[in-house]
Amino acid sequence: MNPVTILAVILVLAGFIFLMLSLRPVRQAMDLVPAAFQLQWRILGLLILFFCLGYLFFDLILLTDITFPLELVTGLVFAGGAIFVFIVINICHNSLDWFRQTDRKLRILNDTLEKQVERRTRALERSSQFLKTVLDSLQDSIAIINVDDHTIDNVNASFLEEFGLSEKEVVGRPCYEVTHQRRTPCAPPDDECPMSHTLESGEPAMCEHRHRSEADGHHYVEIHTVPVKNSDGRVRQVVHISRNITKRKQDELRIRHMAYYDSLTGLPNRTYYRKLLARSLDHARRHDRIMATMIIDLDSFKRINDTLGHAVGDSLLKSVAKRLRFALRSSDCVARFRSDLGNTISRLGGDEFIILLNEMTRVQDAAMVADRLLSELAAPFFLEGHEVVVTASIGIAVFPADGDDADTLFKNADLAMYHAKSLGKNKYQYYTESMNVSARERLTVENDLRRALARNELVLYYQPQVSMKTLEIRGLEALVRWQHPRRGLVPPLEFIPVAEQSELIHLVGEWVLHTACRQLRKIHAAGHRQVRMAVNLSNHQFTREDLVEKISSVLAATGLEGRFLELELTESAVMQNPQQAVCVLQQLRELGIHIAVDDFGTGYSSFEWLKILPLDSLKVDRNFISGITERREDVKILEAILAMAESLGLAVIAEGVETEDQLALLRTLYCSGGQGFLFSRPLPAAGIMDLLRTHGGSLLSATNGQ
């Protein structure tokens, strides 16, 4: 081997060394090269190596006899190429270090970003889940609506439950299709939609809607719409919040019904009546119509209620309401009915009803309705095993003749109703101006009577009650009079009815009882111990719950024994509630008080109850006494009363004895006692003391001298 070849081999070996030295940085940089490129580099390196080795083999072995030093050139080229590769790779190695550091930083940054993204993703998922949990827990229905096409982007569980749909059936569908089952959006003013207001103003809005769902049909909702805006202020979504207010609406209707309707009969009450009347008056004024107000009061309802119990009384009121409704059927020929304004019946309270007759053609139309009402009520009511017959009194006031405002019409109809009662009940009466005059007079009497109690203007007169056998004064009846400062002595018939209507009768009755008992104590102190005092009790007084307690306190305050007090009751007071009367009278009897039925024969007493009631005497009304000397029929009636009283062990006192013939006949019939002008007129306290002192308690000489 010649030196040239050796040198060429050395150059090749040096080239290999440089190539091997170049592989180290290449291997270090391989981790920055993708796997596909790494394979290509390896294949290329092997091809170059194979080429070089093959070339050297060809040059050194096969061309050994060539004189030109080709192998030296080849070795130089190979060594030079290897050195060039070594230099290039080492130069690039510095860049690769920078890339490697940058890659390391990028990897660290990427890992950090991935962790942040993962952390924020988890936080967003938790926030989204929390928000969904919160929204689903709300009872309000919430929907997110896209403003471009009104489609629903998202909903909560309450929304799905409200409409009975699944999320797939809701999301992506137009809101008006889901909530209203319609094909077009809601458009004001025909359809009030808060979303329209929100889109126009960009502000939240609210309204009430009636929705229809597959689950429960129609229901009411309160809708709030809140805009969701872009950065440029344009509304991109609307948050639709709806609250089911069906129960609230039902509660409002129930409260309104409680406020405006009677709970017992279901009729409009006094409050709603005033609204209806105001509307009717306005309608009548605008259309130049006449209308009428009719007040209906049931006659003797209190007696039925007290006798048969409140349950029967309530049943009666409900039955009366049904009959009145039937009498005002929509086919009524006396008025032209409208869909919003027709004949209306209301209950004012107690046993009073009121009817509004709208758009009458004649004043007489009200009378036709009143006749029909009375006819409807005339038929018996069968209530809880009882047959009940009830009548009514009706007062009628017509607009505009009898008043042009609600208060005047009501007042005048009320006056007409009371006038109908005074005429015997079961009647109707139109209002007249004379009724108003009478009402003003009653009001004047009532006011004066209140002042009279404070000014001590009331006085008591006393009329003797005598024994028919001995004509001895056995008792005195206390009769109240009013010493009016302008009108003089006012008889009881002029102010007692007013006192009963105004509840002043209780104050008057207490004053009479106190005064009469004190006067009787003076009479007893004067030596007339046989005299008993009779005091009248009105129906109102007898129904007071504290009656026995009041009388007992008066006896204790005056020091009078109960056996010297006699209470006179009317038949109507006793028979109004016989069961209660038995209880009260028994308590009075336990105090030693005597009980008498006044004006006997004018009422409708039940002989069965007369046997049970704890009574002591009957006072026969003066109408049966005045004609006993001329009419045989009156004598027969009196004989029947005396026979019945004897069988019941009751004394009989004849009222209104004015002639000797009457006295003689009564004594012949063995009547127990008498009272009348024949014996003495009612006298004041001083006069009765003089009478007792003069005649010594007997009127025998006085009657013989007349």
XYZ file of C-alpha atoms in Angstrom:
706
model
C 0.000 0.000 0.000
C 1.517 3.281 -1.113
C 1.545 6.430 0.920
C -1.200 8.060 -1.060
C -3.518 5.221 -0.258
C -2.535 5.310 3.376
C -3.190 9.010 3.457
C -6.542 8.490 1.786
C -7.434 5.865 4.370
C -6.408 8.196 7.143
C -8.550 10.934 5.657
C -11.498 8.541 5.425
C -10.984 7.428 9.000
C -10.761 11.057 10.062
C -13.993 11.684 8.170
C -15.612 8.780 10.021
C -14.408 10.183 13.288
C -15.892 13.568 12.457
C -19.135 11.868 11.365
C -19.267 9.921 14.612
C -18.626 13.122 16.538
C -21.470 14.747 14.589
C -23.903 11.986 15.527
C -23.880 12.929 19.224
C -25.477 16.394 18.780
C -27.734 14.867 16.130
C -28.913 12.246 18.617
C -29.414 14.996 21.215
C -31.532 16.952 18.722
C -33.595 13.947 17.727
C -36.039 14.562 20.547
C -36.961 17.860 18.827
C -37.563 16.115 15.494
C -40.884 14.406 14.799
C -40.783 10.605 14.549
C -41.486 10.582 10.783
C -38.510 12.853 10.095
C -36.257 10.858 12.430
C -36.780 7.716 10.267
C -36.070 9.631 7.085
C -32.828 11.018 8.573
C -31.663 7.552 9.581
C -32.340 6.115 6.113
C -30.516 9.060 4.504
C -27.494 8.611 6.814
C -27.279 4.893 6.031
C -27.480 5.587 2.296
C -24.646 8.124 2.542
C -22.547 5.715 4.593
C -23.224 2.870 2.166
C -22.351 5.121 -0.727
C -19.072 6.213 0.842
C -18.067 2.686 1.797
C -18.906 1.409 -1.660
C -17.019 4.199 -3.275
C -13.925 3.548 -1.118
C -14.150 -0.155 -1.891
C -14.374 0.589 -5.556
C -11.553 3.096 -5.399
C -9.143 1.261 -3.132
C -9.684 -2.312 -4.287
C -10.817 -2.136 -7.872
C -8.788 0.888 -9.061
C -5.525 0.278 -7.326
C -3.486 0.376 -10.516
C -4.654 3.866 -11.618
C -1.772 6.291 -11.474
C -3.895 9.349 -10.724
C -4.305 9.720 -6.917
C -8.047 9.381 -7.106
C -8.244 7.763 -3.687
C -6.507 10.732 -2.185
C -9.031 13.035 -3.740
C -11.808 10.790 -2.500
C -10.398 10.724 1.006
C -10.024 14.467 0.946
C -13.567 14.932 -0.274
C -14.918 12.493 2.325
C -12.859 14.017 5.112
C -13.774 17.516 3.977
C -17.457 16.604 3.811
C -17.274 15.038 7.253
C -15.536 18.103 8.620
C -18.156 20.320 6.946
C -20.943 18.233 8.420
C -19.221 18.372 11.808
C -18.900 22.139 11.617
C -22.490 22.637 10.415
C -23.894 20.280 13.026
C -21.941 21.950 15.825
C -22.994 25.375 14.616
C -26.594 24.160 14.554
C -26.092 22.541 17.930
C -26.051 25.949 19.583
C -29.316 26.781 17.854
C -30.657 23.423 18.912
C -29.822 24.266 22.527
C -31.843 27.456 22.174
C -34.675 25.506 20.594
C -34.394 22.922 23.323
C -34.621 25.571 26.061
C -37.455 27.269 24.229
C -39.194 23.923 23.815
C -38.721 23.248 27.519
C -40.211 26.624 28.357
C -43.041 26.091 25.902
C -43.740 22.677 27.373
C -43.774 24.142 30.880
C -46.007 26.977 29.686
C -48.233 24.533 27.849
C -48.503 22.355 30.943
C -49.373 25.431 32.980
C -51.965 26.522 30.447
C -53.433 23.040 30.286
C -53.705 22.950 34.062
C -55.314 26.397 34.111
C -57.706 25.430 31.336
C -58.525 22.194 33.136
C -59.001 24.038 36.419
C -61.164 26.695 34.830
C -63.082 24.070 32.912
C -63.826 22.226 36.137
C -64.776 25.524 37.816
C -67.009 26.380 34.881
C -68.612 22.956 35.046
C -69.149 23.347 38.790
C -70.536 26.854 38.273
C -72.760 25.636 35.469
C -73.956 22.718 37.576
C -74.514 25.026 40.548
C -76.445 27.474 38.385
C -78.531 24.668 36.935
C -79.193 23.313 40.434
C -80.227 26.757 41.619
C -82.453 27.379 38.602
C -84.005 23.930 38.847
C -84.699 24.465 42.535
C -86.631 27.660 41.822
C -90.382 27.336 41.618
C -90.472 30.097 39.024
C -90.296 28.905 35.427
C -87.247 30.283 33.594
C -86.510 30.191 29.883
C -83.685 31.797 27.886
C -85.122 33.037 24.585
C -83.192 33.986 21.466
C -84.436 37.345 20.221
C -83.700 36.624 16.553
C -86.236 33.855 16.066
C -87.888 33.659 19.526
C -86.624 30.118 19.997
C -85.916 28.762 23.441
C -82.217 28.221 24.181
C -82.492 26.857 27.704
C -85.076 26.196 30.426
C -85.164 25.083 34.040
C -87.013 22.134 35.545
C -89.979 24.235 36.711
C -90.624 25.368 33.153
C -90.679 21.773 31.932
C -92.936 20.749 34.799
C -95.294 23.669 34.204
C -95.929 22.693 30.608
C -95.552 18.943 31.032
C -92.821 18.688 28.379
C -89.278 17.353 28.176
C -86.205 19.468 27.454
C -85.940 18.014 23.942
C -89.524 19.049 23.247
C -88.864 22.627 24.354
C -85.344 23.709 23.411
C -85.183 25.055 19.869
C -88.936 25.641 19.577
C -90.491 29.146 19.463
C -91.651 30.344 22.866
C -95.133 31.310 21.648
C -95.612 27.799 20.294
C -94.740 26.236 23.655
C -96.594 28.644 25.956
C -99.637 29.572 23.859
C -99.911 26.794 21.263
C -99.973 29.382 18.499
C -98.060 29.724 15.240
C -97.235 33.423 15.342
C -95.556 35.605 17.979
C -97.664 37.591 20.449
C -98.224 41.075 19.075
C -99.494 44.018 21.136
C -101.978 45.489 21.692
C -104.147 42.416 21.139
C -101.699 40.171 22.978
C -99.843 41.800 25.843
C -96.320 40.379 25.809
C -93.585 41.712 28.110
C -90.921 40.425 25.711
C -92.092 42.947 23.109
C -91.693 45.766 25.620
C -88.234 44.512 26.586
C -87.103 44.383 22.954
C -88.448 47.877 22.303
C -87.135 49.567 25.431
C -84.211 47.373 26.365
C -85.543 47.362 29.920
C -87.165 44.667 32.091
C -90.948 44.318 31.788
C -93.783 42.510 33.585
C -97.354 41.441 32.859
C -99.877 38.700 33.621
C -100.775 36.004 31.114
C -103.037 33.010 30.889
C -101.087 30.002 29.655
C -102.306 26.649 28.521
C -100.368 23.478 29.265
C -100.894 19.810 28.584
C -100.620 19.063 32.314
C -103.332 21.192 33.906
C -105.036 23.171 31.168
C -105.249 26.922 31.589
C -103.338 28.619 34.351
C -102.343 32.180 35.192
C -98.729 33.355 35.308
C -96.921 36.550 36.187
C -94.164 37.090 33.612
C -90.961 39.093 34.050
C -88.611 39.569 31.088
C -84.992 40.673 31.589
C -82.736 41.581 28.621
C -79.270 40.068 28.114
C -77.179 42.519 26.044
C -74.026 42.330 23.937
C -71.049 44.607 24.517
C -72.555 47.014 21.988
C -75.769 47.219 24.022
C -77.897 45.166 21.613
C -80.278 42.650 23.181
C -79.283 39.157 22.132
C -81.323 37.069 24.586
C -84.235 37.558 26.944
C -84.560 35.813 30.294
C -88.227 34.853 30.570
C -89.254 34.357 34.235
C -92.815 33.211 34.870
C -94.473 32.568 38.204
C -97.615 30.495 38.480
C -100.170 32.752 40.191
C -103.192 30.536 39.653
C -103.572 29.913 43.395
C -103.133 33.615 44.089
C -105.801 34.380 41.509
C -108.053 31.790 43.090
C -107.365 33.274 46.530
C -108.112 36.746 45.182
C -111.375 35.488 43.742
C -112.183 33.750 47.019
C -111.369 36.879 49.035
C -113.380 38.975 46.611
C -116.266 36.552 46.947
C -116.007 36.761 50.731
C -115.918 40.560 50.540
C -118.774 40.957 48.077
C -121.003 37.921 48.558
C -123.033 36.577 51.444
C -121.505 33.355 52.749
C -124.878 31.809 53.592
C -126.919 32.442 50.444
C -124.219 33.239 47.898
C -125.996 36.487 47.011
C -124.217 39.845 46.669
C -123.900 41.466 50.100
C -124.451 45.058 51.225
C -121.008 46.199 50.030
C -121.430 44.759 46.552
C -125.025 45.971 46.450
C -123.807 49.553 46.766
C -121.440 49.038 43.834
C -124.224 47.481 41.776
C -126.621 50.271 42.700
C -124.078 52.959 41.755
C -123.526 51.260 38.396
C -127.276 50.915 37.831
C -127.866 54.587 38.661
C -125.115 55.672 36.286
C -126.590 53.511 33.535
C -130.095 54.859 34.176
C -128.888 58.482 34.067
C -126.939 58.039 30.839
C -129.798 56.279 29.059
C -132.662 58.215 30.655
C -134.181 55.068 32.190
C -136.146 54.362 35.330
C -135.112 51.741 37.849
C -136.338 50.566 41.239
C -134.894 49.419 44.529
C -136.935 46.870 46.459
C -136.160 45.982 50.079
C -137.646 42.699 51.288
C -137.909 41.884 54.985
C -139.194 38.508 56.176
C -142.070 38.824 58.630
C -141.665 37.032 61.972
C -138.309 35.547 60.986
C -136.937 36.052 64.486
C -139.778 34.012 65.953
C -139.036 31.157 63.546
C -135.308 31.403 64.210
C -135.723 31.398 67.995
C -138.386 28.686 68.007
C -136.914 26.164 65.568
C -133.256 27.049 65.957
C -130.610 28.831 63.939
C -130.038 25.848 61.647
C -133.642 26.002 60.439
C -133.366 29.785 60.224
C -130.304 29.515 57.997
C -132.023 26.905 55.827
C -135.005 29.209 55.510
C -132.823 32.113 54.359
C -131.138 29.912 51.740
C -134.495 28.641 50.508
C -135.885 32.167 50.340
C -132.853 33.243 48.308
C -133.463 30.403 45.829
C -137.107 31.366 45.400
C -136.230 35.011 44.903
C -133.681 34.030 42.262
C -136.316 31.976 40.501
C -138.751 34.887 40.599
C -136.134 37.045 38.855
C -135.457 34.619 36.016
C -133.854 35.996 32.864
C -137.101 35.609 30.897
C -138.749 38.179 33.154
C -141.032 40.319 31.022
C -140.938 43.413 33.192
C -137.403 44.422 32.232
C -135.093 44.217 29.273
C -132.022 42.308 30.364
C -128.485 43.006 29.218
C -125.487 40.766 29.506
C -123.857 43.061 32.061
C -126.787 44.758 33.727
C -129.963 42.971 34.756
C -132.208 42.466 37.728
C -130.064 41.696 40.747
C -130.898 40.323 44.177
C -128.653 40.915 47.196
C -128.778 40.035 50.870
C -128.293 42.987 53.202
C -127.918 40.835 56.298
C -130.257 39.187 58.773
C -133.592 38.581 57.078
C -133.371 41.509 54.653
C -132.915 41.217 50.896
C -132.739 43.906 48.248
C -133.521 43.778 44.547
C -132.425 46.153 41.794
C -134.800 46.324 38.845
C -132.971 47.854 35.891
C -134.356 49.314 32.668
C -138.008 49.212 33.672
C -140.471 50.568 31.139
C -143.119 51.598 33.706
C -143.241 52.332 37.406
C -145.917 49.644 37.713
C -143.419 46.980 36.619
C -142.021 46.899 40.153
C -145.472 46.032 41.517
C -145.695 43.075 39.137
C -142.357 41.788 40.393
C -143.388 42.366 44.029
C -146.615 40.396 43.494
C -144.645 37.531 42.029
C -142.185 37.585 44.927
C -144.962 37.474 47.511
C -146.599 34.601 45.631
C -143.323 32.660 45.498
C -142.784 33.091 49.227
C -146.369 32.187 50.153
C -145.863 28.462 49.576
C -144.743 26.532 52.699
C -141.083 25.710 53.229
C -140.194 22.193 54.375
C -137.010 22.497 56.408
C -135.458 19.687 58.449
C -138.786 18.062 59.214
C -140.628 21.339 59.843
C -143.259 23.009 57.698
C -142.580 26.736 57.829
C -144.809 29.458 56.441
C -143.263 32.885 56.076
C -144.446 36.166 54.590
C -142.555 39.262 53.562
C -142.950 43.020 53.545
C -141.586 44.866 50.522
C -140.689 48.525 50.149
C -140.200 50.049 46.689
C -138.359 53.250 45.745
C -138.148 54.301 42.083
C -135.400 56.304 40.391
C -135.530 59.219 39.729
C -138.864 60.063 41.365
C -137.988 58.775 44.849
C -134.305 59.700 44.872
C -131.403 60.263 42.520
C -128.624 58.793 44.655
C -127.968 55.454 46.314
C -128.421 56.560 49.920
C -131.742 58.292 49.259
C -133.159 55.351 47.314
C -132.104 52.903 49.997
C -133.525 55.048 52.802
C -136.849 55.575 51.027
C -137.217 51.894 50.109
C -136.549 51.068 53.759
C -139.253 53.523 54.875
C -141.706 51.977 52.423
C -140.886 48.498 53.738
C -141.577 49.509 57.345
C -144.807 51.128 56.225
C -145.816 47.836 54.596
C -145.141 46.076 57.906
C -147.261 48.593 59.782
C -150.164 47.862 57.422
C -150.269 44.218 58.463
C -147.264 42.650 56.701
C -147.267 40.401 53.622
C -147.633 43.528 51.489
C -145.615 45.829 49.286
C -145.651 49.602 49.377
C -144.272 52.280 47.091
C -142.471 55.116 48.812
C -144.423 58.348 49.330
C -143.287 61.681 50.732
C -145.616 61.277 53.694
C -143.489 58.334 54.829
C -140.481 60.611 54.921
C -142.423 63.115 56.991
C -143.375 60.337 59.416
C -139.773 59.172 59.553
C -138.578 62.671 60.389
C -141.212 62.887 63.094
C -140.071 59.555 64.538
C -136.480 60.752 64.486
C -137.487 63.918 66.329
C -139.355 61.867 68.933
C -136.375 59.544 69.326
C -133.933 62.415 69.886
C -136.306 64.115 72.338
C -136.822 60.830 74.170
C -133.073 60.396 74.638
C -132.927 63.830 76.201
C -136.049 63.077 78.265
C -134.285 60.198 80.013
C -131.401 62.467 80.940
C -133.697 65.326 82.026
C -136.053 63.090 84.031
C -139.092 64.078 81.950
C -140.740 60.643 82.212
C -143.404 60.159 84.891
C -145.415 57.157 86.076
C -149.169 57.013 86.459
C -150.847 54.195 88.366
C -154.236 52.588 87.698
C -155.822 50.365 90.379
C -156.650 46.696 89.837
C -159.511 45.624 92.097
C -161.002 42.398 93.329
C -164.430 41.887 91.716
C -165.717 40.294 94.885
C -164.720 42.958 97.419
C -163.690 45.860 95.127
C -160.540 46.069 97.222
C -157.465 47.463 95.502
C -155.234 44.448 95.065
C -152.729 45.947 92.686
C -151.589 48.902 90.625
C -150.492 48.952 86.999
C -147.598 51.331 86.319
C -148.212 53.346 83.130
C -145.457 55.591 81.770
C -146.135 59.105 80.496
C -143.839 61.741 79.038
C -144.018 65.274 80.345
C -142.686 66.993 77.217
C -141.492 70.592 77.752
C -143.316 71.824 74.607
C -145.994 69.236 73.840
C -147.168 68.631 77.374
C -148.189 65.155 78.582
C -147.440 62.662 75.798
C -149.317 59.302 75.936
C -147.299 56.076 75.600
C -148.702 55.164 72.169
C -146.844 58.138 70.690
C -143.384 57.288 71.972
C -143.260 53.627 73.077
C -143.251 52.304 69.439
C -140.397 54.698 68.656
C -138.549 53.510 71.761
C -138.976 49.889 70.653
C -137.597 50.608 67.176
C -134.579 52.522 68.499
C -133.723 50.125 71.374
C -134.444 52.948 73.848
C -137.132 50.669 75.248
C -134.507 48.976 77.437
C -133.562 52.244 79.132
C -137.211 53.272 79.465
C -138.148 49.833 80.829
C -135.389 49.887 83.450
C -136.446 53.363 84.579
C -140.103 52.283 84.853
C -139.207 49.179 86.869
C -136.971 51.100 89.303
C -139.499 53.909 89.779
C -142.505 51.583 90.217
C -140.715 49.424 92.807
C -139.616 52.459 94.792
C -143.165 53.839 94.734
C -144.596 50.525 95.921
C -142.192 50.591 98.859
C -143.657 53.963 99.829
C -147.197 52.561 99.512
C -146.295 49.628 101.736
C -144.746 52.008 104.227
C -148.075 53.894 104.300
C -149.784 50.698 105.499
C -151.195 49.244 102.256
C -149.287 45.978 102.307
C -151.846 44.100 100.201
C -151.043 46.082 97.035
C -149.002 44.486 94.244
C -147.298 46.455 91.423
C -147.812 45.413 87.786
C -145.176 46.487 85.247
C -145.378 45.893 81.490
C -142.510 44.172 79.684
C -142.114 44.757 75.938
C -141.164 42.016 73.504
C -137.661 43.514 73.224
C -137.158 43.460 76.975
C -138.398 39.894 77.326
C -135.850 38.603 74.797
C -132.868 40.119 76.632
C -130.482 37.484 77.945
C -129.876 39.405 81.177
C -133.570 40.052 81.923
C -133.710 37.938 85.096
C -130.441 39.411 86.335
C -131.676 42.976 85.726
C -134.962 42.418 87.566
C -133.213 40.686 90.450
C -130.832 43.634 90.837
C -133.760 46.098 90.849
C -135.520 44.129 93.587
C -132.323 44.078 95.620
C -131.700 47.792 95.089
C -135.233 48.827 96.095
C -135.671 46.243 98.858
C -138.961 44.996 97.371
C -139.969 41.358 97.743
C -140.561 39.528 94.487
C -144.093 38.449 95.494
C -145.253 42.065 95.289
C -144.137 42.452 91.655
C -146.222 41.337 88.690
C -144.846 41.381 85.154
C -147.313 41.739 82.273
C -146.335 40.185 78.940
C -148.158 40.196 75.620
C -149.210 36.967 73.950
C -146.807 37.641 71.087
C -143.863 37.988 73.488
C -144.659 34.674 75.149
C -145.500 32.743 71.977
C -142.563 34.083 69.994
C -140.403 31.365 71.506
C -142.476 29.287 73.952
C -139.589 27.017 74.945
C -137.388 29.938 75.898
C -140.353 31.669 77.546
C -140.897 28.675 79.841
C -137.268 28.837 80.971
C -137.282 32.606 81.610
C -140.672 32.641 83.330
C -139.647 29.774 85.571
C -136.604 31.753 86.721
C -138.818 34.778 87.420
C -141.247 32.610 89.378
C -138.332 31.421 91.510
C -137.894 35.068 92.552
C -141.540 35.080 93.686
C -142.668 37.308 90.804
C -146.222 36.946 89.443
C -146.701 36.575 85.680
C -149.704 37.873 83.730
C -150.542 37.737 80.022
C -151.710 41.186 78.910
C -154.368 41.852 76.220
C -155.301 38.180 76.167
C -157.454 37.180 73.206
C -155.826 39.457 70.645
C -152.954 37.125 69.810
C -152.582 33.518 68.747
C -151.844 31.664 71.936
C -151.547 27.917 71.864
C -153.631 26.307 74.603
C -151.047 23.536 74.731
C -148.381 26.068 75.701
C -150.700 27.840 78.122
C -150.782 24.608 80.118
C -146.998 24.521 80.299
C -146.183 28.196 80.842
C -145.823 29.209 84.532
C -148.556 31.914 84.527
C -150.665 33.437 87.312
C -153.332 35.463 85.540
C -154.826 36.502 82.210
C -155.828 40.085 81.458
C -158.734 40.038 78.991
C -158.443 42.754 76.370
C -160.836 45.697 76.667
C -162.324 44.925 73.230
C -164.008 41.830 74.706
C -165.303 43.769 77.735
C -166.719 46.854 76.042
C -169.470 44.940 74.253
C -170.450 42.270 76.774
C -173.663 44.097 77.737
C -174.782 44.443 74.091
C -173.335 41.446 72.224
C -173.989 37.907 73.254
C -170.948 36.714 71.251
C -168.595 38.679 73.510
C -170.200 37.114 76.565
C -169.653 33.627 75.140
C -166.007 34.414 74.401
C -165.548 35.745 77.932
C -167.237 32.676 79.414
C -164.885 30.422 77.399
C -161.854 32.355 78.622
C -163.053 32.170 82.232
C -163.693 28.433 81.952
C -160.289 27.807 80.442
C -158.579 29.961 83.084
C -160.385 28.115 85.863
C -159.252 24.766 84.459
C -155.658 26.045 84.347
C -155.853 27.619 87.787
C -155.383 31.163 86.467
C -156.982 34.378 87.672
C -158.748 36.610 85.115
C -158.631 40.405 85.161
C -161.004 42.311 82.904
C -159.542 45.446 81.327
C -161.546 48.520 80.382
C -164.413 48.177 82.882
C -166.293 51.467 82.534
C -169.964 50.856 83.488
C -171.911 49.419 86.397
C -173.612 46.976 84.021
C -170.268 45.607 82.921
C -169.201 45.291 86.548
C -172.405 43.492 87.474
C -172.110 41.027 84.606
C -168.447 40.332 85.353
C -169.249 39.661 89.002
C -172.043 37.328 87.877
C -169.541 35.428 85.703
C -167.167 35.190 88.684
C -164.384 37.171 87.035
C -161.459 37.490 89.452
C -160.620 41.149 89.049
C -161.093 44.258 87.015
C -159.427 47.451 85.920
C -160.895 50.508 84.256
C -162.245 54.037 84.499
C -165.181 52.792 86.559
C -162.778 52.293 89.434
C -160.230 55.000 88.714
C -158.355 56.716 85.941
C -154.555 56.409 85.939
C -153.216 58.752 88.629
C -149.775 60.162 89.383
C -147.925 59.027 92.488
C -149.437 61.702 94.712
C -152.935 60.988 93.403
C -152.724 57.256 93.986
C -151.477 57.866 97.545
C -154.493 60.122 98.159
C -156.833 57.487 96.682
C -155.465 54.769 98.925
C -155.574 57.029 101.952
C -159.114 58.256 101.208
C -160.744 54.894 100.474
C -158.583 52.734 102.692
C -157.669 50.402 99.862
C -161.282 49.668 98.830
C -163.222 51.305 95.973
C -166.613 49.969 97.038
C -167.773 53.364 98.226
C -166.329 55.086 95.165
C -168.197 52.881 92.695
C -171.418 53.080 94.664
C -171.182 56.825 94.582
C -170.727 57.112 90.858
